[in-house]
Coordinates of C-alpha atoms and ligand atoms in Angstrom, one line a residue:
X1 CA -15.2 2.5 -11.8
X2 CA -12.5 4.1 -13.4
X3 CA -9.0 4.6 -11.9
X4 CA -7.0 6.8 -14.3
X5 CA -3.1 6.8 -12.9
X6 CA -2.7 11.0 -12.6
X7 CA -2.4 13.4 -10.2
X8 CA -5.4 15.2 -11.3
X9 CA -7.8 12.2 -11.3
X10 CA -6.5 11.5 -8.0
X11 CA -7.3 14.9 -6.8
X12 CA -11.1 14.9 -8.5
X13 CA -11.9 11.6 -6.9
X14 CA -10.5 13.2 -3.3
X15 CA -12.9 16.2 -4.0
X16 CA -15.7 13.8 -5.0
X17 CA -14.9 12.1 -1.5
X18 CA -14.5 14.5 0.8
X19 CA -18.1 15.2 2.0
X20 CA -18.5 11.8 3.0
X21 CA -15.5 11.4 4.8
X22 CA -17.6 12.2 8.1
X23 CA -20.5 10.3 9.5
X24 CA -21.8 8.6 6.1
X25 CA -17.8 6.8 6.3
X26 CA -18.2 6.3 10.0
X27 CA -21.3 4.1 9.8
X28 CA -21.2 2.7 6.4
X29 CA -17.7 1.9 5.6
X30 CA -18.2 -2.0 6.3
X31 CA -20.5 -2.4 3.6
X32 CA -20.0 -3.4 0.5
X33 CA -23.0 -3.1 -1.8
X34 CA -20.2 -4.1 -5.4
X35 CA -18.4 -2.6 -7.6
X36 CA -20.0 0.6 -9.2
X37 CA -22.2 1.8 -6.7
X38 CA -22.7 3.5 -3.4
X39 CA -20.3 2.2 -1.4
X40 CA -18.7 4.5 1.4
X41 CA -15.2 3.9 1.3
X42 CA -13.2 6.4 -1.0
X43 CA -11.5 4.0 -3.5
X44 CA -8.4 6.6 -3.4
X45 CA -6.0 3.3 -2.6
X46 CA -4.3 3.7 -5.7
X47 CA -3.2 7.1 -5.8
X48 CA -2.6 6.7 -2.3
X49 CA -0.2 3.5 -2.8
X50 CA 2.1 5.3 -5.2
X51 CA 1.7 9.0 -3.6
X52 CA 0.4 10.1 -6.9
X53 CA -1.9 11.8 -4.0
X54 CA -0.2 11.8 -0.5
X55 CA -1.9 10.9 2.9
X56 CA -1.1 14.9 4.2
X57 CA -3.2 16.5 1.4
X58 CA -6.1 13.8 2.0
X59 CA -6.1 14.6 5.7
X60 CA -5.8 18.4 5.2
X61 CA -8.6 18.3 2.5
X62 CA -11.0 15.9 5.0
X63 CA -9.9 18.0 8.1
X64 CA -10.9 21.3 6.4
X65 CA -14.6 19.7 6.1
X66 CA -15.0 17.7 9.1
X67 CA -13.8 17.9 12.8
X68 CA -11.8 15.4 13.8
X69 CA -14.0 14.0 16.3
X70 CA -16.4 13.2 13.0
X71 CA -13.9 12.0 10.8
X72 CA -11.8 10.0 13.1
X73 CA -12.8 6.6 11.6
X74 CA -11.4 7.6 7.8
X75 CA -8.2 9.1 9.6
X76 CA -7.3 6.4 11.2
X77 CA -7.6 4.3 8.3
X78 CA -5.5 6.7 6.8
X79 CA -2.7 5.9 9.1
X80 CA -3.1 2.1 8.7
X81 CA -1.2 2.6 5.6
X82 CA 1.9 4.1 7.3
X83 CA 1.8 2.0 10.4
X84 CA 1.9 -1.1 7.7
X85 CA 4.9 0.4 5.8
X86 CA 6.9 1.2 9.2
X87 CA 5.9 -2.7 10.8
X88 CA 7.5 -3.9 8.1
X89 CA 9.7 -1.5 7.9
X90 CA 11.4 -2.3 11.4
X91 CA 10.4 -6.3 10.5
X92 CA 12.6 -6.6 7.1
X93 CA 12.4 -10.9 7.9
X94 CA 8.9 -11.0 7.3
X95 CA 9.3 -9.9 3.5
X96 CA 11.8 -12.3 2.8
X97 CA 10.0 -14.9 4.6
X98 CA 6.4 -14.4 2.5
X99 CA 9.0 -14.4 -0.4
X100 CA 10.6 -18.2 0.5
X101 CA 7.0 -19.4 1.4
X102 CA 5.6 -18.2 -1.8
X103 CA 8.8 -19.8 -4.0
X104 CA 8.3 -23.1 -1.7
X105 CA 4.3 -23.1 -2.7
X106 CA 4.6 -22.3 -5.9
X107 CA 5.9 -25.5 -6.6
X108 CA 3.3 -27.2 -5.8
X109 CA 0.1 -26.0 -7.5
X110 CA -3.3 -27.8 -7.4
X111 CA -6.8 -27.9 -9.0
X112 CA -7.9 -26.2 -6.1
X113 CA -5.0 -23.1 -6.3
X114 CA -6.3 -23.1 -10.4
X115 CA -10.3 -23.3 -9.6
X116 CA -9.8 -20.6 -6.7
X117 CA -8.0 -18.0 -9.1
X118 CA -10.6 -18.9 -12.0
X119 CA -13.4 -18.4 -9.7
X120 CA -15.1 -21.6 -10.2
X121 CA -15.3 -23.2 -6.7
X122 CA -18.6 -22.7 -6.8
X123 CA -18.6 -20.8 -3.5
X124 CA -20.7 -17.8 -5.4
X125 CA -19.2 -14.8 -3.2
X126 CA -15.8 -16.1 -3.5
X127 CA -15.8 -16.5 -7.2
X128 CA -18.1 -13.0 -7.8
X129 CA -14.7 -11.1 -5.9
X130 CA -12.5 -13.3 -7.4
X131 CA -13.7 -11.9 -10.9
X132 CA -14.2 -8.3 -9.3
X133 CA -10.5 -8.8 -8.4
X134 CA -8.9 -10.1 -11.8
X135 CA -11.3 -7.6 -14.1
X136 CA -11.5 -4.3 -11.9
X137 CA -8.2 -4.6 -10.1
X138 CA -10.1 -3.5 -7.2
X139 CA -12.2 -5.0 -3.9
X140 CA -13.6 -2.8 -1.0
X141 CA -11.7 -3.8 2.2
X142 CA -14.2 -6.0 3.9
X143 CA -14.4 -8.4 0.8
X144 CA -10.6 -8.4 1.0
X145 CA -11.1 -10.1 4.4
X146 CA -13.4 -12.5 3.8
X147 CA -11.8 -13.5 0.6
X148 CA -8.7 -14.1 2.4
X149 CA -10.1 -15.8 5.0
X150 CA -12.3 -17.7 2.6
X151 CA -8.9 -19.0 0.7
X152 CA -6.9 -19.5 4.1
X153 CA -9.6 -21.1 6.2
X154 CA -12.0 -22.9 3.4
X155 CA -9.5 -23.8 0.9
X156 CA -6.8 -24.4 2.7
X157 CA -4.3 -23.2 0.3
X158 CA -1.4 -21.9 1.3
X159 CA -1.6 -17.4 2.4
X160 CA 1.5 -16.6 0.1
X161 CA -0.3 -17.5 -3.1
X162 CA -3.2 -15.4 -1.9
X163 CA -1.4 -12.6 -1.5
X164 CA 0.8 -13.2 -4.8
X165 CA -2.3 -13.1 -6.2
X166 CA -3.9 -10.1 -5.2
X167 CA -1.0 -8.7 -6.2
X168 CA -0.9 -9.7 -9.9
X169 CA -4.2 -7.8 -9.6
X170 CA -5.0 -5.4 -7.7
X171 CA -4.5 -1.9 -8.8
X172 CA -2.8 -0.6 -5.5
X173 CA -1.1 -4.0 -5.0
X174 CA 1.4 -3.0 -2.2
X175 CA 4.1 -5.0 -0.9
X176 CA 2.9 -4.0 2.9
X177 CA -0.7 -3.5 3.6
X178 CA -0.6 -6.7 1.3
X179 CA 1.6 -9.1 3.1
X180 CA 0.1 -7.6 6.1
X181 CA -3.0 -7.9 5.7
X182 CA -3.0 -11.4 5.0
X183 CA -1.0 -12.2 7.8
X184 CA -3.2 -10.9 9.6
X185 CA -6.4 -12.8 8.5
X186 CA -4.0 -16.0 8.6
X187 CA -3.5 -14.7 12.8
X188 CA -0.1 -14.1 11.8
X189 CA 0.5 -10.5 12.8
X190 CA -1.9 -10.3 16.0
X191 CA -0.5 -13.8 16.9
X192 CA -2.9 -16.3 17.7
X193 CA -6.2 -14.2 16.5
X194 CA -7.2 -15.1 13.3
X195 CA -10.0 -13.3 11.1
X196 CA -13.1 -16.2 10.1
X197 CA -15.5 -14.7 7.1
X198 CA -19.1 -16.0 8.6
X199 CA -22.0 -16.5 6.5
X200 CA -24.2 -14.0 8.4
X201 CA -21.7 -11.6 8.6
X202 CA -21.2 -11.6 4.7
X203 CA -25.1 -11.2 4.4
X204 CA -25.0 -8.6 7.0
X205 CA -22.4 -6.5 4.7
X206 CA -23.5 -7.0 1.5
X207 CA -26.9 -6.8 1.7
X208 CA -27.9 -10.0 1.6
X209 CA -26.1 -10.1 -2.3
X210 CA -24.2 -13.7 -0.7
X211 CA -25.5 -16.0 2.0
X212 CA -23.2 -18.6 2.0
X213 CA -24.5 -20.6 5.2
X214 CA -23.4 -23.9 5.4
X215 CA -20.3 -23.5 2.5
X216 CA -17.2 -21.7 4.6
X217 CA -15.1 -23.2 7.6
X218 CA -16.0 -20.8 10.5
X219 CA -14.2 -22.3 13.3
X220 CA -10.7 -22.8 12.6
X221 CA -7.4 -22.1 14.9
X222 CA -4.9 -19.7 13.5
X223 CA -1.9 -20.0 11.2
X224 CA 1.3 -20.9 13.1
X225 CA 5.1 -20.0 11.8
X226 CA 8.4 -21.3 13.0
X227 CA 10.5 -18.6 12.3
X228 CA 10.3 -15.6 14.7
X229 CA 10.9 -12.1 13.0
X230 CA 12.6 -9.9 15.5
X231 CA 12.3 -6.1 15.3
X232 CA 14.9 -4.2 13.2
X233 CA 15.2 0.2 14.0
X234 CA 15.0 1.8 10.9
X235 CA 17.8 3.2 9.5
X236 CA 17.3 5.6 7.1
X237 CA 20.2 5.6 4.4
X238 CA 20.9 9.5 4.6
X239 CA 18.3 11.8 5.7
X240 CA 19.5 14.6 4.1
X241 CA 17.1 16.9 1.6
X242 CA 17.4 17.3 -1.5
X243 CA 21.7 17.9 -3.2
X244 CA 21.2 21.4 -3.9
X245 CA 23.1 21.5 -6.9
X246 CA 22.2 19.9 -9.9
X247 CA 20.9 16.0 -9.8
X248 CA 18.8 13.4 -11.4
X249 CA 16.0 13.0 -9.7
X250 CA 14.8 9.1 -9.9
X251 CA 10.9 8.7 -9.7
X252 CA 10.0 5.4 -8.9
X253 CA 6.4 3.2 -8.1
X254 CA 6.8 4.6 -4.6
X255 CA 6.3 8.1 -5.0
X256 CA 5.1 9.4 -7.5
X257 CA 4.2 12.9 -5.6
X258 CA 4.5 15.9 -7.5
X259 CA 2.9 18.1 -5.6
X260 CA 5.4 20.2 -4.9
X261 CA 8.3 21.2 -7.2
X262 CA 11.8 19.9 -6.5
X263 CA 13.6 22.7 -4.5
X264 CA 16.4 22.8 -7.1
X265 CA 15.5 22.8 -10.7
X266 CA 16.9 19.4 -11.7
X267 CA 17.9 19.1 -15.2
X268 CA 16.9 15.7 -15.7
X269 CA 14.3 13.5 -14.3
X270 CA 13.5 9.7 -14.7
X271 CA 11.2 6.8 -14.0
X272 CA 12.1 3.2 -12.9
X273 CA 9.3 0.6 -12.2
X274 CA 9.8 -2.7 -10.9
X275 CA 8.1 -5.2 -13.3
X276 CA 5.9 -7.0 -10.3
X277 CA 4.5 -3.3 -10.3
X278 CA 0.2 -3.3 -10.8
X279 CA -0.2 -1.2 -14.2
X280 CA -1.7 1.4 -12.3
X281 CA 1.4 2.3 -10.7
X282 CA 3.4 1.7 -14.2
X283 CA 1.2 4.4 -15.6
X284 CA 1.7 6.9 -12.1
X285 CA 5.1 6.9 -12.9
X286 CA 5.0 7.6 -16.6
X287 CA 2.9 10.6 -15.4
X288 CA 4.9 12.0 -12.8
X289 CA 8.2 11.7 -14.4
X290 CA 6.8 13.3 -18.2
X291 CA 4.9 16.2 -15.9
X292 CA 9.0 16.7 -14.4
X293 CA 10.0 16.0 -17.4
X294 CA 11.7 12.3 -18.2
X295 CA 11.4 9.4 -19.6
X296 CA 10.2 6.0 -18.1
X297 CA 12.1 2.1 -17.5
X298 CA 10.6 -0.9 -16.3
X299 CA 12.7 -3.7 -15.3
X300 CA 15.2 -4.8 -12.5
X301 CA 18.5 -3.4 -13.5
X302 CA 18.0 0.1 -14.0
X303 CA 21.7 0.8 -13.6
X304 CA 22.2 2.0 -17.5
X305 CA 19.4 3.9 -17.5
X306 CA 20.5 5.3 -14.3
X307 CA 24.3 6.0 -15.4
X308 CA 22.9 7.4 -18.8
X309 CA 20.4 10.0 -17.8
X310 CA 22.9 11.2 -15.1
X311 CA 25.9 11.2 -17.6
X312 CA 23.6 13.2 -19.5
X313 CA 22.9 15.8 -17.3
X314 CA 26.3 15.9 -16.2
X315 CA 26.0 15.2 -12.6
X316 CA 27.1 12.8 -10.3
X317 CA 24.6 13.2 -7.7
X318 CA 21.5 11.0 -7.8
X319 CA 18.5 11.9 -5.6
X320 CA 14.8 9.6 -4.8
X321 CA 12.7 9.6 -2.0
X322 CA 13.6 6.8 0.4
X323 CA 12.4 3.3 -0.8
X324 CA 10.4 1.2 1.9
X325 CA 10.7 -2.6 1.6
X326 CA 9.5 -3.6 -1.6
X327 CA 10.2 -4.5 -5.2
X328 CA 11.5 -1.4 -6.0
X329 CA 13.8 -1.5 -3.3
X330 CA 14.9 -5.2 -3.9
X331 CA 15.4 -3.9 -7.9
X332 CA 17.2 -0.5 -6.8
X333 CA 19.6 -2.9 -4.2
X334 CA 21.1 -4.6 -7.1
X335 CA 21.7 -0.7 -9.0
X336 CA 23.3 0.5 -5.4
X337 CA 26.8 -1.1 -5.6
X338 CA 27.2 -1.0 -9.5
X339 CA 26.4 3.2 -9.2
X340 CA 28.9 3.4 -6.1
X341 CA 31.5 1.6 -7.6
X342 CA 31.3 4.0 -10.8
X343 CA 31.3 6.9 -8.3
X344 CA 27.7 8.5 -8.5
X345 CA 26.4 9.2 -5.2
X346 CA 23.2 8.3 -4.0
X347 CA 20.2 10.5 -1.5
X348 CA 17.4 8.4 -0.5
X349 CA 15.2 10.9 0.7
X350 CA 12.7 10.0 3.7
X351 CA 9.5 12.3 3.8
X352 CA 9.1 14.0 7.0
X353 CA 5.1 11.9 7.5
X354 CA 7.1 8.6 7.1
X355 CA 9.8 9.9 9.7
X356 CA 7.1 10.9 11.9
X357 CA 4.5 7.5 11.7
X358 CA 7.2 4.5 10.8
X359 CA 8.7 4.5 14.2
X360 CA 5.7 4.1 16.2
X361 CA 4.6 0.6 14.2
X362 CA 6.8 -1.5 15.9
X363 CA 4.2 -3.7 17.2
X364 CA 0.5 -2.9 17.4
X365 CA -1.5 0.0 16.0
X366 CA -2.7 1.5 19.3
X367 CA 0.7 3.2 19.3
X368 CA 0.2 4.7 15.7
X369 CA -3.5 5.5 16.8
X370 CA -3.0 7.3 20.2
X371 CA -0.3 9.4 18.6
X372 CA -2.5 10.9 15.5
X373 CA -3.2 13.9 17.2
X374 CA 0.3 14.6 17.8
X375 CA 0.9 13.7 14.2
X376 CA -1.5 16.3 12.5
X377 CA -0.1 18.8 15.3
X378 CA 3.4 18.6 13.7
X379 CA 2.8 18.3 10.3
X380 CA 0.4 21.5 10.2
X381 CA -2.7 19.8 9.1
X382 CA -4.3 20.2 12.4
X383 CA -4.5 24.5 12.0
X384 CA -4.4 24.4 8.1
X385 CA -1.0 25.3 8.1
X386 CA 0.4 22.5 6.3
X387 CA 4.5 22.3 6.7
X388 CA 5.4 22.8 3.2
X389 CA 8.7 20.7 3.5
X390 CA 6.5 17.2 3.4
Ligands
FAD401 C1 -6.0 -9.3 2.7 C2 -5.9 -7.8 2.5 C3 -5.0 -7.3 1.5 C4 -4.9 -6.0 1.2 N1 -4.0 -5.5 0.2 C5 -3.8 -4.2 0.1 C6 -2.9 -3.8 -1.0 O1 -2.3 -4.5 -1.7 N2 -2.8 -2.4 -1.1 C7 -3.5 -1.5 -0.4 O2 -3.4 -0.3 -0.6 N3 -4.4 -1.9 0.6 C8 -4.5 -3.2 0.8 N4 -5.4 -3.7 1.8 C9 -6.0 -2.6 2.7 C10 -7.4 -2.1 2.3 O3 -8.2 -3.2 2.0 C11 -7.4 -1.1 1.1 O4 -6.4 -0.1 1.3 C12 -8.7 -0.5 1.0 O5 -9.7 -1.4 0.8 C13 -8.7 0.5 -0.2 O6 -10.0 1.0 -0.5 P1 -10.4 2.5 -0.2 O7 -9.4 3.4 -0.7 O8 -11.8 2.6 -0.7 O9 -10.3 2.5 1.4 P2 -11.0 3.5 2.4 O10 -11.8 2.7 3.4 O11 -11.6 4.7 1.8 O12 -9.7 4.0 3.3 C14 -9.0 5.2 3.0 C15 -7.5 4.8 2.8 O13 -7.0 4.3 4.0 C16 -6.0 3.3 3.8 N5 -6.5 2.0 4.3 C17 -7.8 1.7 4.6 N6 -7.8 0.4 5.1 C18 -6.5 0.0 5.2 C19 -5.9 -1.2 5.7 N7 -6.6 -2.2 6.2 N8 -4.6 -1.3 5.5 C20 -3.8 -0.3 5.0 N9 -4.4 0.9 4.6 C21 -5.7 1.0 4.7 C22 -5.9 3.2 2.3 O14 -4.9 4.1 1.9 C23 -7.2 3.7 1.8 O15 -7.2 4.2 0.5 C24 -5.6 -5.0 2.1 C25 -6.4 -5.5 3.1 C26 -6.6 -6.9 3.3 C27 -7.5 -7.3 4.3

């Protein structure tokens, strides 16, 4: 399996996808038969994390070969991506609390935390995704869960260096469908419900590759946290579109869409990259910003860089699309204030998909779910008329 960080990879492996995005999704997604072969699912997570490809052309590609009422399974899982970024979104706490919790436990690590991310518990699934994980950067969604689960429930180690880990490795490591997901698995996020990986259920999914009967914990009660995260209405920074006069344009691990051309030829373009970043999405934003043109930093202070590139092109006027919570976001708070005080100004740009799907995540995904209809309606993908303002 190869995952090569451009556009144009991302597009072929859409293509490649497509056909199956219908009933052979619907009914075989679950499975997962390992790493190189016929699995269901698309494996377009990466381009999909950092927009190299964004969700709009995947659904107007799938919806151009399948009805909805066939491909509703893969739409919907489409969406979970969004509803993710907007829960956390309008729940801002529960990033800085995974952040504390993972500080607090890495202070005290074990045999156990070093035998888990070696894979040598002897637990033979575990440690077979464990080194899927580390060497491939990549593990189909059902052996996310029960590796989670596996690490919550069996292990007992603490959630936060789960999902640290994952994201060392994983190719489309992403701050939300990460912290999410594992919350949920812990019965975090649908309080009180955890998710228990079973023994049969693993045979069931995999083919009868693992059978681990008799070596996983398959009654256990949820996760519990003190601290209640209360819900926080998004406020976009300044949902304006692009300056229409000249501007640097700041690509960063977020969105790395180039799909469609600035409106305003920019005279200079550049790249930041937080460094907790997966190399995947180092390399998406090397691409998108030499394809507009610029030049690539990684790092936390990218205020030089910044000042530099925009001094260059003799503009005051900074423009990126808007940032959810994140590393990048963390990195590019500490730039804000420095920038403002030396008098650049600064357009965080929402995309019109985000502004649509973010506010309905405020608590479940029935909300997202009911509305997709109503979602494809609007953004033009339901006719093939795609709004060309994404
Ligand atoms: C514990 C845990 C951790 C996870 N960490 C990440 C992560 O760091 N980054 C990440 O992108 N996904 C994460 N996921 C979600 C999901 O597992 C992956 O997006 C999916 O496996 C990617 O494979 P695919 O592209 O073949 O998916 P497909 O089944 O082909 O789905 C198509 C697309 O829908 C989206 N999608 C599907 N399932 C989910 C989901 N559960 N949550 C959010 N979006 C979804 C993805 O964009 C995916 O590419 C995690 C799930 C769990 C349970």
């Amino acid at each position: 399996m190869k995952f090569e960080a451009t556009r144009k990879a991302g597009l072929l492996s859409l293509d490649a996808f497509v056909p199956q995005a219908g009933r052979k999704y619907t009914e075989q997604r679950n499975f997962d038969y390992g790493v190189e072969t016929r699995n269901a699912s698309s494996k377009l997570s990466p381009w999909l994390r950092h927009r190299v490809i964004a969700e709009w052309e995947v659904l107007e590609r799938v919806l151009a070969q399948h009805p909805l009422e066939t491909s509703t399974s893969f739409v919907q899982e489409i969406f979970w991506r969004g509803y993710f970024k907007g829960w956390l979104e309008q729940h801002p706490s529960v990033w800085q609390s995974y952040n504390e919790g993972l500080a607090q436990a890495s202070g005290y690590l074990s045999s156990d935390y070093a035998q888990a991310i070696s894979g040598n518990t002897g637990i033979a699934c575990f440690d077979h995704w464990c080194k899927q994980l580390t060497g491939q950067g990549y593990l189909h969604n059902h052996a996310r869960m029960w590796f989670a689960s596996i690490w919550i429930f069996t292990l007992r180690l603490p959630w936060e260096l789960g999902a640290s880990f994952f994201l060392q490795h994983l190719l489309d490591g992403d701050p939300a469908s990460n912290t999410l997901g594992w919350r949920w698995v812990a019965g975090l996020h649908t309080k009180g419900r955890n998710y228990l990986a079973r023994a049969e259920n693993i045979a069931r999914f995999t083919s009868g590759q693992f059978n681990p009967v008799g070596e996983l914990v398959e009654d256990a009660d949820p996760l519990e946290e003190k601290r209640t995260h209360d819900l926080v209405p998004i406020l976009y920074p300044r949902a304006s579109p692009l300056p229409p006069k000249h501007h640097l344009y700041v690509v960063t691990e977020e969105d790395c869409w180039t799909g469609q051309m600035l409106p305003c030829p920019t005279s200079r373009v550049i790249g930041v990259v937080s460094p907790q970043s997966s190399s995947f999405g180092q390399k998406a934003v090397r691409a998108a910003s030499s394809v507009l043109g610029g030049d690539m930093y990684v790092g936390h202070d990218w205020s030089d860089a910044i000042i530099k590139a925009a001094q260059d092109a003799q503009t005051t006027d900074i423009a990126l699309s808007y940032m959810p919570i994140g590393y990048a976001a963390d990195g590019m708070k500490k730039v804000y204030s420095k920038l403002q005080r030396d008098g650049f100004e600064i357009f965080q740009i929402p995309r019109r998909y985000d502004t649509l799907v973010w506010p309905h995540a405020s608590k479940g995904f029935f909300k997202v779910k009911k509305n997709i209809p109503s979602f494809l309606k609007a953004l033009g993908l339901e006719t093939g008329n795609r709004d060309e303002n994404l």
